[in-house]
mmCIF file of C-alpha atoms in Angstrom:
data_model
loop_
_atom_site.group_PDB
_atom_site.id
_atom_site.type_symbol
_atom_site.label_atom_id
_atom_site.label_comp_id
_atom_site.label_asym_id
_atom_site.label_seq_id
_atom_site.Cartn_x
_atom_site.Cartn_y
_atom_site.Cartn_z
ATOM 1 C CA MET A 1 15.071 71.633 50.725
ATOM 2 C CA PRO A 2 17.978 70.044 52.880
ATOM 3 C CA HIS A 3 20.031 67.409 52.003
ATOM 4 C CA LEU A 4 20.630 64.604 54.403
ATOM 5 C CA ASP A 5 24.794 63.551 54.417
ATOM 6 C CA PRO A 6 24.662 60.175 54.576
ATOM 7 C CA LEU A 7 28.129 60.041 56.103
ATOM 8 C CA ALA A 8 26.719 62.736 58.443
ATOM 9 C CA THR A 9 27.219 61.192 63.062
ATOM 10 C CA SER A 10 23.167 60.859 64.169
ATOM 11 C CA GLY A 11 24.122 63.677 66.043
ATOM 12 C CA GLU A 12 23.853 65.806 63.571
ATOM 13 C CA TYR A 13 19.795 64.641 62.645
ATOM 14 C CA GLU A 14 18.794 63.921 67.235
ATOM 15 C CA TRP A 15 16.700 67.712 66.166
ATOM 16 C CA LEU A 16 14.750 65.344 64.098
ATOM 17 C CA LEU A 17 14.099 62.819 67.171
ATOM 18 C CA GLU A 18 14.729 65.185 70.345
ATOM 19 C CA GLU A 19 12.590 63.096 73.026
ATOM 20 C CA TRP A 20 14.591 60.159 72.106
ATOM 21 C CA ASP A 21 17.800 59.405 74.155
ATOM 22 C CA TYR A 22 19.252 56.852 72.040
ATOM 23 C CA LEU A 23 19.446 57.350 68.578
ATOM 24 C CA THR A 24 21.222 56.079 65.185
ATOM 25 C CA ILE A 25 21.132 56.758 61.421
ATOM 26 C CA GLU A 26 20.659 53.120 60.231
ATOM 27 C CA ASP A 27 20.089 54.372 56.715
ATOM 28 C CA VAL A 28 19.656 57.446 54.262
ATOM 29 C CA ARG A 29 17.431 56.924 50.829
ATOM 30 C CA ALA A 30 20.383 57.453 47.841
ATOM 31 C CA ASP A 31 18.467 60.769 47.293
ATOM 32 C CA GLY A 32 18.932 61.960 50.641
ATOM 33 C CA LYS A 33 15.395 62.558 51.312
ATOM 34 C CA SER A 34 14.661 61.194 54.838
ATOM 35 C CA LEU A 35 16.265 57.878 56.570
ATOM 36 C CA VAL A 36 15.344 55.471 58.772
ATOM 37 C CA VAL A 37 16.378 55.334 62.512
ATOM 38 C CA THR A 38 16.533 53.010 65.348
ATOM 39 C CA GLY A 39 15.823 54.937 69.110
ATOM 40 C CA ARG A 40 14.634 54.221 72.354
ATOM 41 C CA GLU A 41 11.995 57.305 73.185
ATOM 42 C CA ASP A 42 13.795 56.825 77.843
ATOM 43 C CA ARG A 43 16.938 56.037 78.898
ATOM 44 C CA ARG A 44 15.145 53.582 81.219
ATOM 45 C CA ASP A 45 12.840 51.942 78.302
ATOM 46 C CA ARG A 46 14.642 48.465 77.082
ATOM 47 C CA ASP A 47 12.338 48.223 73.447
ATOM 48 C CA GLU A 48 14.157 49.401 70.705
ATOM 49 C CA GLN A 49 11.736 51.453 68.030
ATOM 50 C CA ALA A 50 12.422 52.191 64.766
ATOM 51 C CA ALA A 51 11.372 55.557 62.304
ATOM 52 C CA ALA A 52 11.531 56.334 59.059
ATOM 53 C CA ILE A 53 12.539 60.534 58.436
ATOM 54 C CA SER A 54 11.688 63.008 56.035
ATOM 55 C CA VAL A 55 14.060 65.667 55.770
ATOM 56 C CA ASP A 56 10.192 68.474 55.753
ATOM 57 C CA GLY A 57 10.654 66.738 60.106
ATOM 58 C CA SER A 58 7.730 64.190 59.190
ATOM 59 C CA SER A 59 8.845 60.763 60.264
ATOM 60 C CA GLU A 60 7.159 57.573 60.479
ATOM 61 C CA PHE A 61 6.470 54.974 63.025
ATOM 62 C CA ILE A 62 7.910 51.429 61.489
ATOM 63 C CA ASP A 63 8.064 49.025 64.680
ATOM 64 C CA GLU A 64 9.274 48.309 68.196
ATOM 65 C CA ALA A 65 11.576 45.636 69.271
ATOM 66 C CA ASP A 66 14.192 44.314 72.304
ATOM 67 C CA SER A 67 16.567 45.289 69.342
ATOM 68 C CA PHE A 68 17.045 45.738 65.106
ATOM 69 C CA GLY A 69 19.661 45.307 62.998
ATOM 70 C CA TYR A 70 20.428 45.232 59.078
ATOM 71 C CA VAL A 71 18.009 47.757 58.676
ATOM 72 C CA ARG A 72 17.832 49.670 55.089
ATOM 73 C CA TYR A 73 16.127 51.603 52.544
ATOM 74 C CA LEU A 74 15.675 48.550 49.528
ATOM 75 C CA LYS A 75 16.482 49.511 45.840
ATOM 76 C CA ASP A 76 12.778 50.446 45.746
ATOM 77 C CA GLU A 77 13.424 53.588 47.994
ATOM 78 C CA ASN A 78 10.180 53.704 49.517
ATOM 79 C CA ILE A 79 10.697 50.115 51.117
ATOM 80 C CA VAL A 80 12.645 49.771 54.379
ATOM 81 C CA MET A 81 13.780 45.767 55.609
ATOM 82 C CA TYR A 82 14.911 45.167 59.085
ATOM 83 C CA THR A 83 15.576 42.330 61.396
ATOM 84 C CA SER A 84 14.229 42.543 64.654
ATOM 85 C CA TYR A 85 15.647 40.098 67.553
ATOM 86 C CA ASP A 86 12.741 39.362 70.272
ATOM 87 C CA ASP A 87 12.735 36.026 70.399
ATOM 88 C CA GLY A 88 15.288 34.475 66.850
ATOM 89 C CA ALA A 89 14.989 36.434 64.782
ATOM 90 C CA THR A 90 12.396 37.693 62.499
ATOM 91 C CA THR A 91 13.129 38.940 59.011
ATOM 92 C CA TYR A 92 11.084 41.973 57.559
ATOM 93 C CA GLN A 93 9.892 44.472 54.992
ATOM 94 C CA HIS A 94 7.527 47.619 55.084
ATOM 95 C CA LYS A 95 6.369 50.231 52.702
ATOM 96 C CA ILE A 96 7.191 53.429 54.102
ATOM 97 C CA GLY A 97 3.363 55.554 53.818
ATOM 98 C CA SER A 98 1.404 52.957 53.579
ATOM 99 C CA ARG A 99 -0.298 52.712 56.589
ATOM 100 C CA THR A 100 0.065 48.830 56.805
ATOM 101 C CA GLN A 101 2.189 46.328 59.193
ATOM 102 C CA PRO A 102 5.003 45.018 57.752
ATOM 103 C CA THR A 103 5.598 42.210 56.349
ATOM 104 C CA VAL A 104 7.187 38.493 57.623
ATOM 105 C CA VAL A 105 9.906 38.153 55.229
ATOM 106 C CA TYR A 106 12.287 35.594 56.401
ATOM 107 C CA GLU A 107 11.727 33.809 60.348
ATOM 108 C CA ASP A 108 13.950 31.214 61.689
ATOM 109 C CA SER A 109 13.436 31.247 65.959
ATOM 110 C CA ALA A 110 16.246 28.756 66.015
ATOM 111 C CA VAL A 111 18.968 31.943 65.000
ATOM 112 C CA LYS A 112 19.401 34.538 66.831
ATOM 113 C CA HIS A 113 20.627 36.923 64.769
ATOM 114 C CA ALA A 114 20.824 37.045 61.112
ATOM 115 C CA GLY A 115 20.093 39.057 58.518
ATOM 116 C CA TRP A 116 20.589 39.246 54.505
ATOM 117 C CA ASP A 117 23.330 39.178 52.218
ATOM 118 C CA ALA A 118 23.909 41.397 48.886
ATOM 119 C CA ASN A 119 21.134 38.524 47.265
ATOM 120 C CA GLY A 120 18.585 38.838 49.404
ATOM 121 C CA GLN A 121 18.900 35.926 51.115
ATOM 122 C CA PRO A 122 18.997 35.024 54.462
ATOM 123 C CA VAL A 123 22.509 33.997 56.061
ATOM 124 C CA ALA A 124 23.825 33.911 59.785
ATOM 125 C CA PHE A 125 25.285 36.854 62.522
ATOM 126 C CA ILE A 126 28.609 36.991 61.552
ATOM 127 C CA PRO A 127 30.269 38.318 64.647
ATOM 128 C CA GLY A 128 32.514 41.721 63.984
ATOM 129 C CA ARG A 129 30.858 45.189 64.420
ATOM 130 C CA ASP A 130 26.931 44.411 65.303
ATOM 131 C CA ILE A 131 27.614 42.168 68.498
ATOM 132 C CA ASN A 132 30.213 44.904 70.001
ATOM 133 C CA GLN A 133 27.768 47.575 69.456
ATOM 134 C CA TRP A 134 24.908 44.831 70.870
ATOM 135 C CA MET A 135 27.469 44.440 73.793
ATOM 136 C CA GLU A 136 28.109 48.135 74.583
ATOM 137 C CA GLN A 137 23.902 48.889 74.670
ATOM 138 C CA GLU A 138 23.504 46.132 76.763
ATOM 139 C CA ALA A 139 25.917 47.866 79.359
ATOM 140 C CA TYR A 140 25.124 50.861 78.530
ATOM 141 C CA TYR A 141 21.049 50.301 79.419
ATOM 142 C CA GLN A 142 21.913 47.659 82.415
ATOM 143 C CA ALA A 143 24.007 50.569 83.516
ATOM 144 C CA ALA A 144 21.540 53.525 83.108
ATOM 145 C CA GLU A 145 18.704 50.588 85.117
ATOM 146 C CA GLU A 146 21.246 50.810 88.580
ATOM 147 C CA GLU A 147 21.421 54.380 88.151
ATOM 148 C CA ALA A 148 17.578 54.838 88.040
ATOM 149 C CA ALA A 149 17.624 52.498 91.017
ATOM 150 C CA GLU A 150 19.686 54.025 93.633
ATOM 151 C CA GLU A 151 17.991 57.767 92.192
ATOM 152 C CA PRO A 152 15.043 56.790 94.585
ATOM 153 C CA ALA A 153 16.985 55.713 97.334
ATOM 154 C CA ALA A 154 18.859 58.794 97.342
ATOM 155 C CA GLU A 155 15.723 61.149 97.831
ATOM 156 C CA GLU A 156 14.969 59.389 100.148
ATOM 157 C CA ALA A 157 18.698 60.284 102.505
ATOM 158 C CA TRP A 158 18.326 63.534 101.320
ATOM 159 C CA ASP A 159 14.999 64.083 103.221
#
């Protein structure tokens, strides 16, 4: 059975979810047998999805939100914890293979970005790489929307 390298880039594993235009590996289990990814099915899709993927290629849908942050496996390697940003910040945990809805463990509609520290305590968002990544994603999807709006006009002009 192949071993997933936690230091590898998402491009090496894009074949696992070929239909997703945008894919990010968020975390790899310590034993290297599965990973958690977030992505979008279509470049025009504004909703991001999260899924767990095992090395055998099977996958499990976890959730869908405007965006995700702080996605990681807990010490119990079958539990994934993540924060979704829709209206405020809600942190969930989900047991892989449970076939149940994710459980809310922290919710704050006043906090736009939140997460968890190493001790599992809620913390406010600290600007840095995550906000820059979010801004890059927003710019990418804005450009994709503009390009999509231009496509029908270009086809009509060609006819």
